Amino acid sequence: MLAKLYDWVDERLDITPMWRDLADHEVPEHVNPAYHFSAFVYCFGGLTFFTIVIQILSGMFLTMYYVPDISRAWDSVFYLQNKVAYGQIVRGMHHWGASVTIVMVFLHTLRVFFTGAYKKPRELNWVVGVLLFFVILGLGFTGYLLPWDMKALFATKVGMQIAASVPFIGGWIQTLLQGSDIVGAQTLARFFAIHVFFLPAVLLGLLAAHFIMIRRQGISGPL
């Protein structure tokens, strides 16, 4: 059945060459763990992408139950955690996956730096990777407030104070993120929109650019 469906789609869109191009792409010997033990450090990029996919899928599930309102946010998280089938597992995956993603991005960045993979002709890809790192940090910061408990509230207040201390534009950044004089309903609504819509859109765009450049330039050589 699936083979017939694939043949039907392939006859109209000619998708087989695209899959062959991906499958036949040669991988350098130095990134094959069967030949070099140090090749495992080249897995950090793929593992990072895997954790990002987990975050996206689990986040889509969470948004079906979460209510971005200060009077109902905590209740919606409690309901998801205790009443929804497998809700505790999915929320746990999203919660711990956020920390794992940041760690994996950091390790991948270290690998790129210490192997010199940021040098010509991959400077632009290095810039994209650094931007990805900051976007993921932003996702972690904005997502921390969404449960709307005391820990999230006071942590976000500290974050707003740090943002306000930025020279020249600190006040503007604080107003943009906070939305009012206090961390309240406007802040929660803005953090939800940034976390669910704006930053994921930037993330997907940067990932696409990252993968396209890797495809064009290939995997960097050994140290």
Coordinates of C-alpha atoms in Angstrom, one line a residue:
M1 CA 0.0 0.0 0.0
L2 CA 2.7 2.5 1.0
A3 CA 4.8 1.5 -2.1
K4 CA 1.8 2.2 -4.4
L5 CA 1.3 5.6 -2.6
Y6 CA 5.0 6.4 -3.0
D7 CA 4.9 5.5 -6.7
W8 CA 1.8 7.6 -7.2
V9 CA 3.5 10.7 -5.6
D10 CA 6.8 10.0 -7.3
E11 CA 5.2 9.8 -10.7
R12 CA 3.8 13.3 -10.2
L13 CA 6.5 15.1 -8.3
D14 CA 9.7 13.1 -9.1
I15 CA 10.9 12.9 -5.5
T16 CA 13.2 9.9 -5.9
P17 CA 16.2 12.0 -7.1
M18 CA 16.0 14.1 -3.9
W19 CA 16.1 11.0 -1.7
R20 CA 18.9 9.5 -3.7
D21 CA 20.9 12.7 -3.4
L22 CA 20.5 12.6 0.4
A23 CA 21.2 8.8 0.6
D24 CA 24.3 8.9 -1.7
H25 CA 25.9 11.8 0.0
E26 CA 29.4 10.8 1.1
V27 CA 30.5 11.2 4.7
P28 CA 34.3 11.8 5.3
E29 CA 36.2 9.0 7.0
H30 CA 37.2 11.1 9.9
V31 CA 33.6 11.4 11.1
N32 CA 33.0 7.7 11.1
P33 CA 33.4 6.2 14.6
A34 CA 34.3 2.8 13.0
Y35 CA 37.6 4.4 11.9
H36 CA 38.3 7.1 14.5
F37 CA 37.1 7.1 18.1
S38 CA 37.3 11.0 18.1
A39 CA 34.6 10.9 15.4
F40 CA 32.0 10.8 18.2
V41 CA 32.4 14.5 18.8
Y42 CA 31.0 15.1 15.3
C43 CA 27.7 13.6 16.5
F44 CA 26.9 16.7 18.7
G45 CA 25.3 18.5 15.8
G46 CA 23.0 15.6 14.9
L47 CA 22.1 15.1 18.6
T48 CA 21.3 18.8 18.9
F49 CA 18.9 18.6 16.0
F50 CA 17.3 15.5 17.5
T51 CA 16.7 17.2 20.8
I52 CA 15.2 20.3 18.9
V53 CA 12.8 18.0 17.1
I54 CA 11.7 16.5 20.5
Q55 CA 11.2 20.0 21.8
I56 CA 9.1 21.0 18.9
L57 CA 6.9 17.9 19.0
S58 CA 6.4 17.9 22.8
G59 CA 5.8 21.7 22.7
M60 CA 3.0 21.2 20.1
F61 CA 1.4 18.8 22.5
L62 CA 1.7 21.2 25.5
T63 CA 0.1 24.1 23.6
M64 CA -3.1 22.1 23.2
Y65 CA -3.7 22.4 26.9
Y66 CA -1.8 25.5 28.0
V67 CA -3.7 28.7 28.6
P68 CA -1.5 31.9 28.5
D69 CA -3.5 33.8 31.1
I70 CA -2.3 34.6 34.6
S71 CA -5.5 33.3 36.2
R72 CA -5.4 30.0 34.4
A73 CA -1.8 29.3 33.4
W74 CA -0.8 27.4 36.5
D75 CA -4.2 25.5 36.5
S76 CA -3.7 24.4 32.9
V77 CA -0.2 23.1 33.7
F78 CA -1.5 21.3 36.7
Y79 CA -4.3 19.7 34.6
L80 CA -1.8 18.7 32.0
Q81 CA 0.5 17.2 34.6
N82 CA -2.0 15.3 36.6
K83 CA -5.1 14.7 34.4
V84 CA -4.0 14.3 30.8
A85 CA -2.8 10.8 29.7
Y86 CA 1.0 10.8 29.4
G87 CA 0.9 14.6 30.1
Q88 CA 3.5 14.2 32.9
I89 CA 5.9 12.3 30.6
V90 CA 5.6 14.8 27.7
R91 CA 6.0 17.8 30.0
G92 CA 9.0 16.1 31.6
M93 CA 10.5 15.6 28.1
H94 CA 10.0 19.2 27.3
H95 CA 11.3 20.5 30.6
W96 CA 14.5 18.4 30.7
G97 CA 14.9 18.5 26.9
A98 CA 15.3 22.3 27.1
S99 CA 18.4 21.8 29.4
V100 CA 19.7 19.0 27.2
T101 CA 19.4 21.1 24.1
I102 CA 21.3 24.0 25.5
V103 CA 24.1 21.6 26.7
M104 CA 24.2 19.9 23.2
V105 CA 24.4 23.2 21.4
F106 CA 27.2 24.3 23.7
L107 CA 29.2 21.1 23.1
H108 CA 28.6 21.3 19.3
T109 CA 29.9 24.9 19.4
L110 CA 33.0 23.8 21.3
R111 CA 33.6 21.1 18.8
V112 CA 33.4 23.5 15.9
F113 CA 35.7 26.0 17.6
F114 CA 38.4 23.5 18.7
T115 CA 38.5 21.7 15.3
G116 CA 38.7 25.1 13.5
A117 CA 35.5 24.4 11.5
Y118 CA 34.6 28.1 11.8
K119 CA 37.4 29.2 9.5
K120 CA 37.2 29.9 5.7
P121 CA 34.9 29.1 3.9
R122 CA 32.6 28.4 6.8
E123 CA 32.6 31.8 8.6
L124 CA 29.0 32.5 7.7
N125 CA 27.8 29.1 9.0
W126 CA 29.6 29.9 12.3
V127 CA 27.7 33.1 12.6
V128 CA 24.4 31.3 11.9
G129 CA 25.4 28.7 14.6
V130 CA 26.1 31.4 17.1
L131 CA 22.7 33.0 16.3
L132 CA 21.1 29.6 16.8
F133 CA 22.7 29.3 20.2
F134 CA 21.2 32.7 21.3
V135 CA 17.8 31.7 19.9
I136 CA 17.8 28.5 21.9
L137 CA 18.8 30.5 25.1
G138 CA 15.9 32.8 24.3
L139 CA 13.5 29.9 24.1
G140 CA 14.7 28.6 27.4
F141 CA 14.3 32.0 29.1
T142 CA 10.8 32.7 27.7
G143 CA 9.6 29.1 28.4
Y144 CA 10.7 29.3 32.0
L145 CA 7.9 31.8 32.9
L146 CA 5.0 29.9 31.3
P147 CA 4.2 27.6 34.2
W148 CA 3.5 30.8 36.2
D149 CA 4.7 29.5 39.6
M150 CA 6.7 31.5 42.2
K151 CA 10.0 30.2 41.0
A152 CA 9.3 31.2 37.4
L153 CA 8.0 34.6 38.5
F154 CA 11.0 35.6 40.5
A155 CA 13.5 34.2 38.0
T156 CA 11.9 36.2 35.3
K157 CA 12.0 39.4 37.5
V158 CA 15.8 38.8 37.8
G159 CA 16.0 38.3 34.1
M160 CA 14.2 41.6 33.5
Q161 CA 16.6 43.4 35.8
I162 CA 19.5 42.0 33.9
A163 CA 17.9 43.1 30.6
A164 CA 17.4 46.6 32.0
S165 CA 21.1 46.9 32.9
V166 CA 22.1 46.7 29.2
P167 CA 23.7 50.1 28.3
F168 CA 21.6 52.5 26.3
I169 CA 18.9 50.1 25.2
G170 CA 18.3 48.2 28.4
G171 CA 15.1 50.1 29.3
W172 CA 13.7 49.5 25.8
I173 CA 14.4 45.8 26.0
Q174 CA 12.7 45.5 29.3
T175 CA 9.6 47.4 28.1
L176 CA 9.5 45.2 25.0
L177 CA 9.6 42.0 26.9
Q178 CA 7.7 43.0 30.1
G179 CA 5.0 44.9 28.4
S180 CA 4.2 46.9 31.6
D181 CA 5.7 48.2 34.8
I182 CA 5.6 44.7 36.4
V183 CA 5.9 41.1 35.4
G184 CA 2.3 40.3 34.9
A185 CA -0.4 39.4 32.3
Q186 CA 1.3 41.3 29.5
T187 CA 4.6 39.7 30.2
L188 CA 3.1 36.2 30.2
A189 CA 1.3 36.9 26.9
R190 CA 4.4 38.2 25.3
F191 CA 6.6 35.4 26.5
F192 CA 4.1 32.9 25.2
A193 CA 4.0 34.5 21.8
I194 CA 7.8 34.8 21.6
H195 CA 8.3 31.2 22.8
V196 CA 5.6 29.6 20.5
F197 CA 5.6 31.8 17.4
F198 CA 8.5 34.3 16.9
L199 CA 11.6 32.4 18.1
P200 CA 10.5 29.0 16.6
A201 CA 10.1 30.8 13.2
V202 CA 13.6 32.3 13.5
L203 CA 14.9 28.9 14.7
L204 CA 13.6 27.0 11.7
G205 CA 14.9 29.6 9.3
L206 CA 18.4 29.5 10.8
L207 CA 18.4 25.7 10.8
A208 CA 17.4 25.6 7.2
A209 CA 20.3 28.0 6.4
H210 CA 22.7 26.0 8.6
F211 CA 21.9 22.7 6.8
I212 CA 22.0 24.2 3.3
M213 CA 25.5 25.6 3.9
I214 CA 26.6 22.3 5.4
R215 CA 25.3 20.6 2.3
R216 CA 27.1 23.0 0.0
Q217 CA 30.4 23.2 1.9
G218 CA 30.5 19.7 3.3
I219 CA 31.7 18.5 6.7
S220 CA 34.9 20.2 7.9
G221 CA 38.2 18.2 8.0
P222 CA 39.9 16.9 11.2
L223 CA 41.9 19.2 13.5

